[in-house]
Protein backbone atom coordinates (compact mmCIF):
# COMPACT_ATOMS: atom_id res chain seq x y z
CA UNK A 1 0.00 0.00 0.00
CA UNK A 2 1.38 3.42 -0.96
CA UNK A 3 2.03 5.85 1.85
CA UNK A 4 2.94 9.52 2.15
CA UNK A 5 5.44 10.63 4.75
CA UNK A 6 5.29 14.30 5.77
CA UNK A 7 8.30 15.51 7.79
CA UNK A 8 8.34 18.91 9.46
CA UNK A 9 11.47 20.97 10.13
CA UNK A 10 11.93 24.38 11.74
CA UNK A 11 15.15 26.33 11.26
CA UNK A 12 16.78 28.37 14.00
CA UNK A 13 16.51 32.10 13.35
CA UNK A 14 18.88 33.04 10.54
CA UNK A 15 19.38 29.40 9.45
CA UNK A 16 16.53 28.97 6.93
CA UNK A 17 18.77 29.13 3.86
CA UNK A 18 21.23 26.62 5.33
CA UNK A 19 18.42 24.26 6.33
CA UNK A 20 16.88 24.52 2.87
CA UNK A 21 20.24 23.72 1.28
CA UNK A 22 20.65 20.70 3.57
CA UNK A 23 17.16 19.38 2.82
CA UNK A 24 17.73 19.78 -0.91
CA UNK A 25 21.06 17.93 -0.59
CA UNK A 26 19.37 14.83 0.82
CA UNK A 27 16.56 14.68 -1.77
CA UNK A 28 18.73 12.64 -4.21
CA UNK A 29 19.64 10.22 -1.40
CA UNK A 30 15.97 9.74 -0.59
CA UNK A 31 14.90 9.42 -4.23
CA UNK A 32 17.55 6.75 -4.86
CA UNK A 33 16.14 4.60 -2.07
CA UNK A 34 14.22 1.49 -3.03
CA UNK A 35 10.48 2.13 -2.85
CA UNK A 36 10.67 5.93 -3.07
CA UNK A 37 8.30 7.34 -5.67
CA UNK A 38 8.95 11.05 -5.06
CA UNK A 39 10.39 13.56 -2.62
CA UNK A 40 9.65 17.27 -2.42
CA UNK A 41 10.87 20.08 -0.13
CA UNK A 42 8.44 22.93 0.54
CA UNK A 43 8.94 26.14 2.53
CA UNK A 44 6.14 27.79 4.50
CA UNK A 45 5.32 31.08 2.77
CA UNK A 46 4.18 32.75 6.00
CA UNK A 47 6.97 31.48 8.29
CA UNK A 48 10.11 31.08 6.18
CA UNK A 49 11.80 29.05 8.96
CA UNK A 50 9.34 26.15 8.49
CA UNK A 51 9.80 23.39 5.93
CA UNK A 52 8.10 20.14 5.07
CA UNK A 53 9.56 17.23 3.16
CA UNK A 54 6.83 15.24 1.43
CA UNK A 55 7.84 11.73 0.44
CA UNK A 56 5.79 9.17 -1.48
CA UNK A 57 6.67 5.53 -0.73
CA UNK A 58 5.56 2.09 -1.79
CA UNK A 59 5.32 1.11 1.89
CA UNK A 60 6.15 2.25 5.42
CA UNK A 61 8.87 -0.41 5.60
CA UNK A 62 10.54 0.99 2.45
CA UNK A 63 10.67 4.44 4.08
CA UNK A 64 12.06 3.04 7.31
CA UNK A 65 14.74 1.06 5.44
CA UNK A 66 15.82 4.21 3.57
CA UNK A 67 17.10 5.89 6.74
CA UNK A 68 20.41 4.05 6.32
CA UNK A 69 21.01 5.95 3.06
CA UNK A 70 21.58 9.26 4.87
CA UNK A 71 25.07 9.24 6.41
CA UNK A 72 25.16 9.87 10.19
CA UNK A 73 27.56 12.80 9.69
CA UNK A 74 24.87 14.56 7.58
CA UNK A 75 22.36 14.10 10.39
CA UNK A 76 24.84 15.49 12.93
CA UNK A 77 25.57 18.46 10.65
CA UNK A 78 21.92 19.53 10.43
CA UNK A 79 21.19 19.50 14.16
CA UNK A 80 22.67 22.99 14.86
CA UNK A 81 20.41 24.43 12.15
CA UNK A 82 17.20 23.26 13.82
CA UNK A 83 15.06 25.18 16.31
CA UNK A 84 13.60 21.89 17.58
CA UNK A 85 13.54 18.20 16.75
CA UNK A 86 12.02 17.33 13.36
CA UNK A 87 8.81 15.33 13.39
CA UNK A 88 6.87 13.37 10.83
CA UNK A 89 3.89 11.12 10.23
CA UNK A 90 2.59 8.68 7.66
CA UNK A 91 -0.56 9.44 5.66
CA UNK A 92 -2.64 7.37 3.29
CA UNK A 93 -5.96 7.29 1.50
CA UNK A 94 -8.99 5.44 2.70
CA UNK A 95 -10.88 4.79 5.91
CA UNK A 96 -9.07 4.22 9.22
CA UNK A 97 -7.91 0.71 9.96
CA UNK A 98 -9.42 -1.31 12.80
CA UNK A 99 -6.24 -0.81 14.84
CA UNK A 100 -6.46 2.97 14.59
CA UNK A 101 -10.17 2.93 15.52
CA UNK A 102 -9.37 0.99 18.68
CA UNK A 103 -6.97 3.73 19.83
CA UNK A 104 -9.60 6.46 19.80
mmCIF file of C-alpha atoms in Angstrom:
data_model
loop_
_atom_site.group_PDB
_atom_site.id
_atom_site.type_symbol
_atom_site.label_atom_id
_atom_site.label_comp_id
_atom_site.label_asym_id
_atom_site.label_seq_id
_atom_site.Cartn_x
_atom_site.Cartn_y
_atom_site.Cartn_z
ATOM 1 C CA UNK A 1 0.000 0.000 0.000
ATOM 2 C CA UNK A 2 1.375 3.425 -0.963
ATOM 3 C CA UNK A 3 2.033 5.847 1.852
ATOM 4 C CA UNK A 4 2.937 9.524 2.146
ATOM 5 C CA UNK A 5 5.443 10.630 4.746
ATOM 6 C CA UNK A 6 5.291 14.298 5.769
ATOM 7 C CA UNK A 7 8.295 15.506 7.790
ATOM 8 C CA UNK A 8 8.338 18.912 9.463
ATOM 9 C CA UNK A 9 11.472 20.970 10.132
ATOM 10 C CA UNK A 10 11.933 24.378 11.743
ATOM 11 C CA UNK A 11 15.151 26.333 11.263
ATOM 12 C CA UNK A 12 16.777 28.374 13.996
ATOM 13 C CA UNK A 13 16.508 32.103 13.351
ATOM 14 C CA UNK A 14 18.879 33.037 10.537
ATOM 15 C CA UNK A 15 19.382 29.400 9.451
ATOM 16 C CA UNK A 16 16.532 28.966 6.928
ATOM 17 C CA UNK A 17 18.774 29.130 3.860
ATOM 18 C CA UNK A 18 21.230 26.623 5.329
ATOM 19 C CA UNK A 19 18.423 24.257 6.331
ATOM 20 C CA UNK A 20 16.876 24.516 2.869
ATOM 21 C CA UNK A 21 20.242 23.716 1.279
ATOM 22 C CA UNK A 22 20.650 20.700 3.569
ATOM 23 C CA UNK A 23 17.161 19.379 2.818
ATOM 24 C CA UNK A 24 17.730 19.777 -0.914
ATOM 25 C CA UNK A 25 21.057 17.931 -0.589
ATOM 26 C CA UNK A 26 19.367 14.827 0.821
ATOM 27 C CA UNK A 27 16.565 14.676 -1.768
ATOM 28 C CA UNK A 28 18.726 12.644 -4.209
ATOM 29 C CA UNK A 29 19.641 10.216 -1.400
ATOM 30 C CA UNK A 30 15.968 9.745 -0.594
ATOM 31 C CA UNK A 31 14.895 9.420 -4.229
ATOM 32 C CA UNK A 32 17.548 6.748 -4.864
ATOM 33 C CA UNK A 33 16.139 4.603 -2.067
ATOM 34 C CA UNK A 34 14.224 1.485 -3.033
ATOM 35 C CA UNK A 35 10.481 2.126 -2.847
ATOM 36 C CA UNK A 36 10.673 5.934 -3.068
ATOM 37 C CA UNK A 37 8.304 7.341 -5.667
ATOM 38 C CA UNK A 38 8.949 11.052 -5.064
ATOM 39 C CA UNK A 39 10.390 13.561 -2.616
ATOM 40 C CA UNK A 40 9.647 17.273 -2.420
ATOM 41 C CA UNK A 41 10.868 20.079 -0.127
ATOM 42 C CA UNK A 42 8.439 22.931 0.543
ATOM 43 C CA UNK A 43 8.942 26.135 2.531
ATOM 44 C CA UNK A 44 6.144 27.794 4.495
ATOM 45 C CA UNK A 45 5.323 31.084 2.769
ATOM 46 C CA UNK A 46 4.184 32.754 6.001
ATOM 47 C CA UNK A 47 6.971 31.480 8.285
ATOM 48 C CA UNK A 48 10.109 31.081 6.181
ATOM 49 C CA UNK A 49 11.796 29.046 8.957
ATOM 50 C CA UNK A 50 9.337 26.155 8.490
ATOM 51 C CA UNK A 51 9.801 23.389 5.928
ATOM 52 C CA UNK A 52 8.104 20.135 5.066
ATOM 53 C CA UNK A 53 9.562 17.226 3.159
ATOM 54 C CA UNK A 54 6.832 15.240 1.428
ATOM 55 C CA UNK A 55 7.842 11.730 0.440
ATOM 56 C CA UNK A 56 5.789 9.173 -1.477
ATOM 57 C CA UNK A 57 6.671 5.533 -0.733
ATOM 58 C CA UNK A 58 5.565 2.088 -1.792
ATOM 59 C CA UNK A 59 5.323 1.105 1.889
ATOM 60 C CA UNK A 60 6.148 2.252 5.415
ATOM 61 C CA UNK A 61 8.873 -0.408 5.604
ATOM 62 C CA UNK A 62 10.536 0.994 2.448
ATOM 63 C CA UNK A 63 10.672 4.436 4.079
ATOM 64 C CA UNK A 64 12.055 3.037 7.309
ATOM 65 C CA UNK A 65 14.741 1.065 5.444
ATOM 66 C CA UNK A 66 15.817 4.213 3.569
ATOM 67 C CA UNK A 67 17.096 5.894 6.742
ATOM 68 C CA UNK A 68 20.412 4.045 6.321
ATOM 69 C CA UNK A 69 21.015 5.955 3.055
ATOM 70 C CA UNK A 70 21.577 9.259 4.872
ATOM 71 C CA UNK A 71 25.065 9.237 6.412
ATOM 72 C CA UNK A 72 25.163 9.867 10.188
ATOM 73 C CA UNK A 73 27.556 12.796 9.689
ATOM 74 C CA UNK A 74 24.871 14.557 7.583
ATOM 75 C CA UNK A 75 22.360 14.099 10.395
ATOM 76 C CA UNK A 76 24.843 15.493 12.931
ATOM 77 C CA UNK A 77 25.570 18.463 10.655
ATOM 78 C CA UNK A 78 21.921 19.526 10.427
ATOM 79 C CA UNK A 79 21.186 19.499 14.160
ATOM 80 C CA UNK A 80 22.667 22.986 14.863
ATOM 81 C CA UNK A 81 20.413 24.427 12.147
ATOM 82 C CA UNK A 82 17.197 23.257 13.818
ATOM 83 C CA UNK A 83 15.057 25.178 16.310
ATOM 84 C CA UNK A 84 13.602 21.888 17.579
ATOM 85 C CA UNK A 85 13.536 18.196 16.749
ATOM 86 C CA UNK A 86 12.023 17.325 13.365
ATOM 87 C CA UNK A 87 8.810 15.330 13.391
ATOM 88 C CA UNK A 88 6.869 13.375 10.829
ATOM 89 C CA UNK A 89 3.894 11.124 10.230
ATOM 90 C CA UNK A 90 2.593 8.676 7.662
ATOM 91 C CA UNK A 91 -0.555 9.439 5.663
ATOM 92 C CA UNK A 92 -2.642 7.367 3.286
ATOM 93 C CA UNK A 93 -5.964 7.290 1.505
ATOM 94 C CA UNK A 94 -8.991 5.444 2.697
ATOM 95 C CA UNK A 95 -10.877 4.795 5.914
ATOM 96 C CA UNK A 96 -9.067 4.223 9.222
ATOM 97 C CA UNK A 97 -7.909 0.714 9.964
ATOM 98 C CA UNK A 98 -9.418 -1.307 12.796
ATOM 99 C CA UNK A 99 -6.236 -0.814 14.837
ATOM 100 C CA UNK A 100 -6.462 2.973 14.585
ATOM 101 C CA UNK A 101 -10.169 2.934 15.521
ATOM 102 C CA UNK A 102 -9.369 0.989 18.683
ATOM 103 C CA UNK A 103 -6.966 3.729 19.834
ATOM 104 C CA UNK A 104 -9.599 6.461 19.797
#
